Coordinates of C-alpha atoms in Angstrom, one line a residue:
M237 CA 136.0 122.3 112.5
A238 CA 139.4 121.6 114.0
P239 CA 142.1 124.1 113.7
T240 CA 144.7 123.8 110.9
N241 CA 148.3 125.3 110.6
R242 CA 148.4 128.1 107.9
H243 CA 152.0 127.7 107.3
E244 CA 151.7 124.3 106.2
T245 CA 149.3 125.1 103.5
K246 CA 150.3 125.3 99.8
E247 CA 149.9 128.5 98.0
S248 CA 147.7 126.7 95.2
E249 CA 145.2 126.0 97.7
Y250 CA 144.7 130.0 98.1
G251 CA 142.3 132.0 96.3
Y252 CA 141.9 135.8 96.6
V253 CA 138.9 137.9 97.3
Y254 CA 137.7 139.7 94.5
G255 CA 134.6 141.5 95.6
V256 CA 132.5 141.7 98.8
S257 CA 128.7 142.3 99.1
G258 CA 127.4 142.0 102.7
P259 CA 127.6 138.0 103.6
V260 CA 128.4 137.2 99.7
V261 CA 132.1 137.2 98.8
T262 CA 133.4 136.6 95.3
A263 CA 136.9 135.0 94.9
E264 CA 139.2 134.5 92.1
K265 CA 141.9 131.6 91.2
M266 CA 139.6 129.2 92.7
A267 CA 139.7 126.7 89.8
G268 CA 139.2 123.1 91.0
A269 CA 136.9 124.1 94.0
A270 CA 133.5 122.3 94.4
M271 CA 130.1 123.2 95.2
Y272 CA 129.4 123.5 98.8
E273 CA 133.0 123.4 99.7
L274 CA 134.0 125.0 103.1
V275 CA 136.4 127.9 102.6
R276 CA 138.0 130.2 105.0
V277 CA 138.0 133.8 104.2
G278 CA 140.3 136.8 104.7
H279 CA 143.2 136.9 107.5
T280 CA 140.7 136.3 110.3
E281 CA 139.8 133.0 108.4
L282 CA 135.9 133.3 108.4
V283 CA 133.9 130.5 107.6
G284 CA 132.3 130.1 104.4
E285 CA 130.8 128.0 101.9
I286 CA 130.8 128.1 97.9
I287 CA 127.5 128.5 96.5
R288 CA 128.3 129.3 92.9
L289 CA 131.1 128.2 90.6
E290 CA 131.8 130.3 87.3
G291 CA 135.1 129.5 85.5
D292 CA 137.8 130.7 87.6
F293 CA 135.6 132.6 90.0
A294 CA 133.6 131.4 93.2
T295 CA 130.7 133.1 94.9
I296 CA 130.9 132.4 98.6
Q297 CA 128.4 132.9 101.5
V298 CA 130.3 133.8 104.5
Y299 CA 128.7 132.7 108.0
E300 CA 130.3 135.4 110.0
E301 CA 130.5 139.4 109.8
T302 CA 132.4 140.3 106.7
S303 CA 133.2 143.8 107.6
A304 CA 137.0 143.9 107.8
V305 CA 137.4 141.6 104.3
T306 CA 139.0 143.3 101.5
I307 CA 139.9 142.7 97.9
G308 CA 143.0 140.6 97.6
D309 CA 142.7 138.8 101.1
P310 CA 143.5 135.2 100.9
V311 CA 140.7 132.4 100.5
L312 CA 141.7 129.1 101.9
R313 CA 140.2 125.9 100.4
T314 CA 139.6 123.3 103.0
G315 CA 138.7 120.4 100.4
K316 CA 135.6 119.2 102.3
P317 CA 131.9 120.3 102.5
L318 CA 130.6 121.8 105.8
S319 CA 130.2 118.9 108.2
V320 CA 129.3 118.3 111.6
E321 CA 130.6 116.0 114.3
L322 CA 128.6 113.3 115.6
G323 CA 129.2 111.3 119.0
P324 CA 128.9 111.6 122.7
G325 CA 128.7 115.1 124.0
I326 CA 125.9 116.3 121.9
M327 CA 123.2 116.3 124.3
E328 CA 122.8 119.3 126.9
S329 CA 125.1 121.3 124.5
I330 CA 124.3 124.7 122.7
F331 CA 125.8 125.0 119.5
D332 CA 125.6 128.1 116.8
G333 CA 124.6 127.4 113.3
I334 CA 127.7 125.9 112.1
Q335 CA 128.0 123.5 115.3
R336 CA 130.5 125.7 117.2
P337 CA 130.0 125.2 121.1
L338 CA 128.9 128.4 122.5
E339 CA 129.7 127.5 126.0
A340 CA 133.3 126.3 125.2
I341 CA 134.0 129.8 123.1
A342 CA 132.6 131.7 126.3
M343 CA 135.0 129.7 128.4
N344 CA 137.9 130.2 126.2
T345 CA 137.6 133.7 125.3
K346 CA 136.0 135.2 128.4
S347 CA 133.9 137.2 126.0
I348 CA 130.0 137.5 125.6
Y349 CA 130.6 137.8 122.0
I350 CA 131.8 135.4 119.2
P351 CA 135.3 136.5 118.0
K352 CA 135.9 136.4 114.3
G353 CA 137.2 133.2 112.9
V354 CA 137.2 131.4 116.1
R355 CA 138.2 127.7 115.9
T356 CA 137.0 125.0 118.4
N357 CA 136.0 121.6 118.3
A358 CA 132.3 120.8 118.5
L359 CA 132.6 117.8 120.8
D360 CA 135.1 118.1 123.9
R361 CA 138.3 116.2 123.3
Q362 CA 139.2 116.1 126.9
K363 CA 136.2 114.6 128.4
K364 CA 136.3 110.8 129.0
W365 CA 133.1 108.5 128.4
H366 CA 132.7 105.3 129.4
F367 CA 132.6 102.8 126.5
I368 CA 131.1 99.2 126.4
P369 CA 131.8 97.3 123.6
S370 CA 129.0 95.1 122.0
K371 CA 129.4 91.3 122.7
R372 CA 128.6 90.5 119.2
V373 CA 131.6 92.6 117.5
T374 CA 134.7 90.4 118.1
I375 CA 138.2 90.2 116.1
N376 CA 137.3 88.8 112.5
S377 CA 133.7 89.5 112.8
H378 CA 132.2 91.7 109.7
I379 CA 131.1 95.0 110.2
T380 CA 129.1 97.3 107.7
G381 CA 127.8 100.9 108.0
G382 CA 125.3 101.6 110.8
D383 CA 126.4 98.6 113.1
V384 CA 126.5 99.1 116.6
I385 CA 130.0 98.4 118.1
G386 CA 129.4 99.6 121.6
T387 CA 127.5 101.9 123.9
V388 CA 128.1 105.0 126.0
Q389 CA 125.9 106.0 128.7
E390 CA 125.9 109.8 127.8
N391 CA 123.4 110.7 130.7
E392 CA 120.5 109.2 132.5
L393 CA 118.1 109.7 129.5
I394 CA 120.4 109.1 126.6
K395 CA 122.2 105.5 126.0
H396 CA 124.6 106.6 123.2
S397 CA 124.9 103.7 120.6
I398 CA 128.6 104.1 119.1
M399 CA 128.0 103.2 115.1
V400 CA 130.1 102.3 112.3
P401 CA 129.9 105.6 109.9
P402 CA 127.7 104.7 107.0
N403 CA 129.4 103.6 103.8
C404 CA 132.0 101.7 105.7
F405 CA 132.7 98.1 106.0
G406 CA 135.3 95.5 106.6
T407 CA 136.6 93.1 108.9
V408 CA 137.5 93.7 112.5
T409 CA 141.2 93.5 113.5
S410 CA 141.1 95.2 116.8
I411 CA 138.4 96.6 119.3
A412 CA 138.7 98.5 122.3
C413 CA 138.0 96.8 125.8
A414 CA 135.5 98.5 128.1
G415 CA 136.9 101.6 129.6
D416 CA 136.9 105.4 129.6
Y417 CA 138.1 107.0 126.4
S418 CA 137.7 110.4 124.8
V419 CA 136.0 110.9 121.5
D420 CA 139.1 111.0 119.2
E421 CA 140.7 108.0 120.8
I422 CA 140.8 104.9 118.3
I423 CA 138.0 102.3 119.5
L424 CA 138.0 100.2 116.5
E425 CA 140.2 99.1 113.6
A426 CA 138.9 97.2 110.4
E427 CA 140.4 95.9 107.4
F428 CA 138.9 95.7 103.8
N429 CA 141.1 94.6 100.8
G430 CA 144.4 95.2 102.6
V431 CA 143.6 98.5 103.7
K432 CA 143.2 99.2 107.6
T433 CA 141.0 101.9 108.8
K434 CA 140.8 103.3 112.3
Y435 CA 137.5 104.5 113.6
P436 CA 137.4 107.0 116.8
M437 CA 134.1 107.2 118.9
F438 CA 132.8 110.3 116.6
Q439 CA 132.1 110.6 113.1
I440 CA 132.0 113.4 110.7
W441 CA 129.0 113.9 108.2
P442 CA 128.2 116.8 105.7
V443 CA 125.0 118.5 106.7
R444 CA 123.4 118.7 103.2
T445 CA 123.7 115.0 102.6
P446 CA 120.8 113.0 104.0
R447 CA 122.1 110.0 106.3
P448 CA 121.3 106.7 104.3
V449 CA 118.7 104.3 106.0
A450 CA 117.8 100.7 105.0
E451 CA 114.1 101.5 104.2
K452 CA 111.2 104.1 105.0
L453 CA 108.4 102.8 107.2
A454 CA 104.7 104.1 107.4
A455 CA 104.3 106.1 110.7
D456 CA 101.7 104.6 112.8
Y457 CA 102.2 105.9 116.5
P458 CA 101.0 109.5 117.5
L459 CA 103.4 112.0 118.8
L460 CA 101.6 113.0 122.1
C461 CA 102.3 116.5 123.1
G462 CA 100.2 117.0 126.1
Q463 CA 98.2 119.7 124.5
R464 CA 94.5 118.7 124.2
V465 CA 93.4 120.6 121.1
L466 CA 96.5 118.9 119.3
D467 CA 96.3 115.4 120.6
A468 CA 92.6 115.1 120.3
L469 CA 91.5 116.9 117.0
F470 CA 94.8 117.5 115.0
P471 CA 97.2 114.6 115.9
C472 CA 100.9 114.3 114.4
V473 CA 102.8 111.1 114.1
Q474 CA 106.3 110.0 115.3
G475 CA 108.1 110.7 111.9
G476 CA 105.7 113.3 110.7
T477 CA 105.9 117.0 109.5
T478 CA 104.0 119.8 111.0
A479 CA 103.9 123.4 110.4
I480 CA 102.7 126.1 113.0
P481 CA 102.0 129.3 111.1
G482 CA 100.9 132.3 113.1
A483 CA 101.3 136.1 113.6
F484 CA 103.4 137.7 116.2
G485 CA 102.4 136.9 119.6
C486 CA 100.1 134.1 118.8
G487 CA 102.2 131.6 120.7
K488 CA 104.2 129.7 118.3
T489 CA 107.4 129.5 120.4
V490 CA 105.3 128.4 123.4
I491 CA 103.9 125.5 121.4
S492 CA 107.1 124.5 120.2
Q493 CA 108.7 124.6 123.7
S494 CA 105.9 122.7 125.1
L495 CA 106.4 120.0 122.5
S496 CA 110.1 120.0 123.5
K497 CA 109.1 119.6 127.1
Y498 CA 106.3 117.1 127.1
S499 CA 106.1 115.1 124.0
N500 CA 106.7 111.5 123.9
S501 CA 110.2 112.0 122.1
D502 CA 113.4 110.2 123.0
A503 CA 115.6 113.4 122.1
I504 CA 114.6 116.9 121.1
I505 CA 116.8 119.1 118.8
Y506 CA 115.5 122.7 119.0
V507 CA 116.9 125.2 116.4
G508 CA 116.4 128.8 117.0
C509 CA 116.8 130.1 113.5
G510 CA 116.5 133.9 113.2
E511 CA 114.1 134.4 116.2
R512 CA 114.7 136.4 119.3
G513 CA 117.7 135.6 121.3
N514 CA 115.6 135.8 124.5
E515 CA 113.7 132.9 123.3
M516 CA 116.9 130.6 123.5
S517 CA 117.8 132.1 126.9
E518 CA 114.3 131.2 128.1
V519 CA 115.0 127.7 126.9
L520 CA 118.2 127.6 128.6
R521 CA 116.7 128.7 131.8
D522 CA 113.6 126.8 132.0
F523 CA 114.8 123.4 130.5
P524 CA 117.5 122.5 133.3
E525 CA 114.5 123.1 136.1
L526 CA 111.9 120.8 134.2
T527 CA 112.2 117.2 135.2
M528 CA 110.9 113.8 134.0
E529 CA 110.9 110.5 135.7
V530 CA 112.6 107.5 134.2
D531 CA 112.8 104.1 136.3
G532 CA 111.9 106.0 139.5
V533 CA 114.8 108.7 139.0
T534 CA 114.0 112.3 138.5
T535 CA 116.3 113.7 135.9
S536 CA 116.2 117.2 134.0
I537 CA 114.7 116.9 130.4
M538 CA 117.7 119.3 129.2
K539 CA 119.6 115.8 129.2
R540 CA 117.6 114.7 126.0
T541 CA 117.8 118.1 124.5
A542 CA 120.6 119.9 122.2
L543 CA 120.0 123.4 121.2
V544 CA 121.0 125.1 117.7
A545 CA 121.1 128.7 118.3
N546 CA 121.2 131.1 115.4
T547 CA 119.1 134.0 116.6
S548 CA 118.3 137.1 114.8
N549 CA 121.4 139.0 116.1
M550 CA 123.6 136.3 114.5
P551 CA 125.0 136.2 110.6
V552 CA 121.9 136.0 108.3
A553 CA 123.8 133.5 106.1
A554 CA 124.1 130.8 108.8
R555 CA 120.6 130.6 109.3
E556 CA 120.4 128.1 106.6
A557 CA 123.5 126.2 107.9
S558 CA 121.7 126.0 111.3
I559 CA 118.6 124.3 109.7
Y560 CA 120.8 121.6 108.0
T561 CA 122.9 121.2 111.1
G562 CA 119.9 120.5 113.2
I563 CA 118.4 118.0 110.9
T564 CA 121.9 116.1 110.5
L565 CA 122.0 115.9 114.4
S566 CA 118.3 114.5 114.6
E567 CA 119.0 112.0 111.7
Y568 CA 122.2 110.8 113.7
F569 CA 120.0 110.0 116.9
R570 CA 117.3 108.5 114.6
D571 CA 119.8 106.0 113.4
M572 CA 120.5 104.8 117.1
G573 CA 116.7 103.8 117.0
L574 CA 115.4 106.8 119.0
N575 CA 112.5 108.9 118.1
V576 CA 113.7 112.6 117.6
A577 CA 111.7 115.6 117.5
M578 CA 113.2 118.8 115.8
M579 CA 111.7 122.1 116.3
A580 CA 112.9 124.9 113.6
D581 CA 111.7 128.1 114.9
S582 CA 111.3 129.8 112.6
T583 CA 111.5 128.4 108.7
S584 CA 110.3 132.2 107.7
R585 CA 113.7 133.8 108.8
W586 CA 115.7 130.9 106.9
A587 CA 113.6 131.8 103.8
E588 CA 114.3 135.5 104.3
A589 CA 117.9 134.7 104.5
L590 CA 117.6 132.7 101.1
R591 CA 115.7 135.9 99.6
E592 CA 118.7 138.1 100.6
I593 CA 121.5 136.0 99.3
S594 CA 119.5 135.3 96.2
G595 CA 119.1 139.2 95.8
R596 CA 122.9 139.8 96.4
L597 CA 123.7 136.9 93.7
G598 CA 121.5 138.9 91.3
E599 CA 118.9 135.8 90.8
M600 CA 115.6 136.4 89.1
P601 CA 113.1 136.8 92.1
A602 CA 109.8 135.4 92.2
D603 CA 106.7 135.9 94.5
S604 CA 107.5 138.4 97.2
G605 CA 111.2 138.7 96.1
Y606 CA 111.8 135.0 97.4
P607 CA 114.0 133.0 95.0
A608 CA 112.1 130.6 92.5
Y609 CA 113.7 127.6 94.3
L610 CA 112.2 128.2 97.8
A611 CA 109.7 125.4 97.5
A612 CA 112.3 123.0 96.3
R613 CA 114.5 124.0 99.4
L614 CA 111.6 123.6 102.0
A615 CA 110.7 120.3 100.5
S616 CA 114.3 119.0 100.7
F617 CA 114.3 119.9 104.4
Y618 CA 111.0 118.5 105.3
E619 CA 111.5 115.4 103.4
R620 CA 114.2 114.3 105.8
A621 CA 111.4 113.6 108.4
G622 CA 109.9 110.2 108.6
K623 CA 110.1 106.9 110.3
V624 CA 112.7 104.4 109.1
K625 CA 114.4 101.0 109.5
C626 CA 117.9 102.0 110.4
L627 CA 121.0 100.7 108.8
G628 CA 123.2 98.1 110.3
G629 CA 122.7 95.6 113.2
P630 CA 123.0 93.5 115.2
E631 CA 119.4 94.2 116.0
I632 CA 116.8 95.8 113.7
R633 CA 116.3 99.4 114.8
N634 CA 113.5 101.5 113.9
G635 CA 113.8 105.2 114.5
S636 CA 112.0 108.3 113.4
V637 CA 112.6 112.3 112.9
T638 CA 109.5 114.3 113.5
I639 CA 109.9 118.0 112.4
V640 CA 107.8 120.9 113.6
G641 CA 108.4 124.1 111.7
A642 CA 107.1 127.2 113.1
V643 CA 106.2 130.0 110.3
S644 CA 106.0 133.7 110.8
P645 CA 104.1 135.1 108.0
P646 CA 104.1 138.9 108.0
G647 CA 100.7 140.2 109.7
G648 CA 99.4 136.6 109.9
D649 CA 98.9 136.4 106.0
F650 CA 98.7 132.6 105.3
A651 CA 98.9 133.6 101.6
D652 CA 102.3 134.2 102.1
P653 CA 104.9 132.4 99.8
V654 CA 106.7 130.6 102.6
T655 CA 103.4 129.6 104.3
S656 CA 101.7 128.5 100.9
A657 CA 105.0 126.5 99.9
T658 CA 105.1 124.8 103.4
L659 CA 101.3 123.9 103.5
G660 CA 102.0 122.0 99.9
I661 CA 104.6 119.8 101.9
V662 CA 103.7 119.1 105.5
Q663 CA 100.7 116.8 106.7
V664 CA 99.6 118.5 109.9
F665 CA 98.6 122.2 109.9
W666 CA 98.2 123.9 113.4
G667 CA 97.1 127.5 112.3
L668 CA 97.2 129.9 115.0
D669 CA 94.7 132.6 115.2
K670 CA 95.0 136.4 116.2
K671 CA 91.7 137.0 117.2
L672 CA 91.9 133.9 119.7
A673 CA 95.1 135.0 121.0
Q674 CA 93.9 138.5 121.5
R675 CA 90.9 136.9 123.6
K676 CA 93.5 135.2 125.5
H677 CA 92.4 131.7 124.2
F678 CA 95.7 129.7 124.3
P679 CA 97.0 127.4 122.6
S680 CA 95.3 129.9 120.0
I681 CA 94.8 126.9 117.3
N682 CA 92.0 127.5 115.0
W683 CA 89.9 124.4 115.0
L684 CA 88.0 125.3 111.9
I685 CA 91.1 125.7 109.4
S686 CA 93.7 123.3 111.1
Y687 CA 94.0 120.0 109.8
S688 CA 95.8 116.6 109.9
K689 CA 96.3 114.0 107.4
Y690 CA 97.6 111.2 109.8
M691 CA 94.0 110.4 111.1
R692 CA 93.6 107.4 109.1
A693 CA 97.5 106.3 109.9
L694 CA 96.3 106.4 113.7
D695 CA 93.2 104.6 113.7
D696 CA 94.8 101.3 114.4
Y697 CA 96.4 102.7 117.5
Y698 CA 93.1 104.2 118.7
E699 CA 91.3 101.2 118.0
K700 CA 93.6 99.1 120.1
N701 CA 94.0 101.7 123.1
Y702 CA 91.0 103.9 123.2
P703 CA 88.0 102.1 120.9
E704 CA 85.4 104.9 121.6
F705 CA 87.8 107.9 120.8
V706 CA 87.4 108.2 116.9
S707 CA 83.6 108.7 117.6
L708 CA 84.1 111.0 120.3
R709 CA 86.4 113.2 118.1
T710 CA 84.1 113.1 115.2
K711 CA 81.1 114.5 117.3
C712 CA 83.3 117.0 119.1
R713 CA 84.3 118.6 115.3
E714 CA 80.6 118.2 114.2
I715 CA 79.4 120.3 117.5
L716 CA 82.3 123.0 116.7
Q717 CA 81.4 123.2 113.1
E718 CA 77.5 123.4 113.9
E719 CA 78.4 126.0 116.5
E720 CA 80.1 128.2 113.8
D721 CA 77.1 128.1 111.7
L722 CA 74.6 128.8 114.4
S723 CA 76.8 132.2 115.6
E724 CA 75.7 134.0 112.8
I725 CA 72.0 133.4 113.2
V726 CA 72.5 134.1 117.0
Q727 CA 74.0 137.5 115.8
L728 CA 71.0 138.2 113.8
V729 CA 68.1 137.1 115.8
G730 CA 69.3 136.3 119.3
K731 CA 69.5 133.1 121.4
A732 CA 66.1 132.8 122.4
S733 CA 64.7 132.2 118.9
L734 CA 66.9 129.1 118.5
A735 CA 65.2 125.5 119.0
E736 CA 66.2 123.8 122.1
S737 CA 68.7 121.2 120.4
D738 CA 70.6 124.3 119.0
K739 CA 70.6 126.0 122.4
I740 CA 72.4 122.7 123.7
T741 CA 75.0 122.8 120.8
L742 CA 76.0 126.2 121.6
E743 CA 76.3 125.6 125.4
V744 CA 78.3 122.4 124.9
A745 CA 80.6 124.1 122.1
K746 CA 81.2 126.8 124.9
L747 CA 82.1 124.2 127.2
I748 CA 84.5 122.4 124.7
K749 CA 86.0 125.6 123.7
D750 CA 86.6 127.1 127.2
D751 CA 87.3 124.2 129.2
F752 CA 88.7 121.5 126.8
L753 CA 90.6 123.4 123.9
Q754 CA 92.0 126.1 126.2
Q755 CA 94.8 125.2 128.3
N756 CA 96.9 127.1 130.7
G757 CA 100.5 126.0 130.2
Y758 CA 101.9 127.9 133.3
T759 CA 99.8 125.8 135.8
P760 CA 101.0 122.5 137.3
Y761 CA 97.7 120.8 136.6
D762 CA 97.3 121.7 133.1
R763 CA 100.7 122.5 131.5
Y764 CA 100.8 118.7 130.3
C765 CA 97.6 116.8 129.8
P766 CA 98.2 113.0 129.3
F767 CA 95.9 111.2 126.7
Y768 CA 94.0 109.3 128.9
K769 CA 92.8 112.6 130.7
T770 CA 91.8 114.1 127.4
V771 CA 90.0 111.1 126.2
G772 CA 88.2 111.0 129.9
M773 CA 87.3 115.0 129.5
L774 CA 86.1 114.5 126.2
K775 CA 84.0 111.5 126.7
N776 CA 82.1 113.3 129.6
M777 CA 81.5 116.5 127.6
I778 CA 80.1 114.7 124.5
G779 CA 78.2 112.2 126.8
F780 CA 76.5 115.4 128.4
Y781 CA 75.6 116.7 125.0
D782 CA 74.1 113.2 123.8
L783 CA 72.1 112.9 127.1
A784 CA 70.8 116.4 126.8
R785 CA 69.8 116.0 123.1
H786 CA 68.2 112.8 123.8
A787 CA 66.2 114.3 126.9
V788 CA 64.8 117.4 124.7
E789 CA 63.9 115.2 121.8
T790 CA 62.2 112.2 123.7
T791 CA 60.0 114.8 125.6
A792 CA 59.4 117.3 122.8
Q793 CA 55.8 115.7 122.1
T794 CA 54.7 115.4 125.8
D795 CA 53.4 117.5 128.4
S796 CA 56.4 117.5 130.5
K797 CA 58.8 119.1 128.1
V798 CA 62.5 119.2 129.0
T799 CA 64.1 122.4 127.7
W800 CA 67.6 123.9 128.1
K801 CA 66.5 125.8 130.9
V802 CA 65.3 122.9 132.8
I803 CA 68.5 121.2 132.3
E804 CA 70.5 123.9 133.2
D805 CA 68.6 124.7 136.6
H806 CA 68.9 120.9 137.4
M807 CA 72.4 120.3 136.6
K808 CA 74.2 123.2 137.6
P809 CA 76.4 121.2 140.1
L810 CA 77.4 118.7 137.6
M811 CA 78.0 121.3 135.0
Y812 CA 80.3 122.8 137.2
E813 CA 82.1 119.5 137.7
L814 CA 82.2 119.3 133.9
T815 CA 84.1 122.6 133.7
S816 CA 86.4 121.6 136.5
M817 CA 87.7 118.3 135.1
K818 CA 90.7 120.1 134.0
F819 CA 91.6 120.9 137.6
K820 CA 92.8 117.2 138.2
N821 CA 96.5 117.0 138.5
P822 CA 97.9 113.7 136.8
S823 CA 101.2 114.2 138.8
T824 CA 99.6 113.9 142.0
E825 CA 96.5 112.1 141.7
G826 CA 97.4 109.4 139.3
E827 CA 95.9 108.0 136.2
E828 CA 93.6 105.3 138.3
K829 CA 91.9 108.1 140.4
I830 CA 91.3 110.4 137.6
K831 CA 89.7 107.8 135.5
K832 CA 87.7 106.7 138.3
D833 CA 86.5 110.2 139.0
Y834 CA 85.6 110.7 135.5
E835 CA 83.6 107.6 135.2
D836 CA 81.7 108.3 138.6
L837 CA 80.8 111.9 137.1
Y838 CA 79.6 110.0 133.8
D839 CA 77.5 107.6 135.8
R840 CA 76.0 110.4 138.0
M841 CA 75.0 112.5 134.8
V842 CA 73.1 109.5 133.3
S843 CA 71.1 109.0 136.7
A844 CA 70.4 112.8 136.7
F845 CA 69.1 112.9 133.5
R846 CA 67.1 109.8 134.1
N847 CA 65.4 111.9 136.9
I848 CA 64.6 114.9 134.6
E849 CA 63.0 112.8 132.0
E850 CA 60.7 111.1 134.7

């Protein structure tokens, strides 16, 4: 939002404040204004957006504190919708909900608070970027929306493609040579029907309009997030939609942050929407210290991350804007052919902001006071996710946006309208359980109520890379379900009266729960679990279950019966090794050694059971 000179503005472009109700302002003399047009309210020029038009009156939601606005104050129309600047310099930045760079504001104002009506460009106009033009774009070549005209190496992790804005086309009349340019310098000039258009390095896009794509594709590659319970039992795809509902203190933010840190995404957009400010400061503190290795060079993962902070102590109305700002930034990086993950923490706070604005507008409330259009708003946000074939050329580019939305139902009640509406839209549900969190079982994902609808979509990937995995996962889920059914019987009659095979089921389920599903995010060996380690651990645990069941069932009718007690006495060291599999550190021991150790353990288990049966 570049500064404008007020004195040059015509009086006809002004309306006047008619009434103020919290973040909602009514203005008169606004004939000719458009829905969702950006306006400047009052003498301090607060940012607002028109959300209702009735005759000469406009209702405006203001994205800043309206305490000093009075009746008769001017309302300046800008003639354009709420838009974001897209170009080099987004990564490693932290913006507020309407894409104002918080770091730049802090440096300019020397204050820890954001002054009212502050104006500053989202992208730094002084910084120079090294632009390398595409060899395929020359003078007289034809360009169309989405074509890559050059690249800028934004940092070690992000190679930023400079694209022609969507809905633009023409014949190139001049293109900049390789060199250092600021984002607002002209790097391309194109002509269409005798009209010449100049294009700088950045583009402006309205946040409420989804960026166009060539076509939507079926997602078929997993989003690996390094959490065993998620990767193994409830996988998400790159381009999928996921909800993480859970009560206060269940670990939603930790899961969102570990996804940002360790998932196999190319870029991360983290939107802190109405949650505690400390969580954003935690991200700002932790992310620069976390590193990843690219081509043998260690770099900070902050270099692939952009933050949109609209925390609980910031204006309520801007929560909606922050969600749309985040998804528009994600779509821009998707159009370059990157796989982007967007974390929205939390969508419940956005819904509460909608409820407040709706109440002030006097709209008819629906369930729990939320507006009747809540589900439609949530759906319009989540459907901007997906894997797509990008617009333009010269090469075919496929990109994806994965949305992970945390939901905070009051008291952990999943019948809450926001949770119900979200579950009707998303394909993956990672339900967090308060009881598990109280038992310090983290990630506290309840394996009985969670689900993923992407299992089928990923079968081909698993078949090609880990052929035995699908059957292992099915067996694992059966064991956990069986254990849940048996736990009621155990509470009534005790463990001793169970059949031997049921005792094995209970013990292996305990092993899976404590040493496979549980993961300590604060240790170097367990904060991130690569998929080969997940599969290796699961294979050995299910292998132990199969071998133990086989030993019990084949000797049941003979004199030398094998019971669970016999297995436990003979296999103590091997069972200890099974529980210790998680202590293998992928970063120090490497894939080959860990795989070999797991295979060796499996072979020793097979021979140990053979000895018992004999």
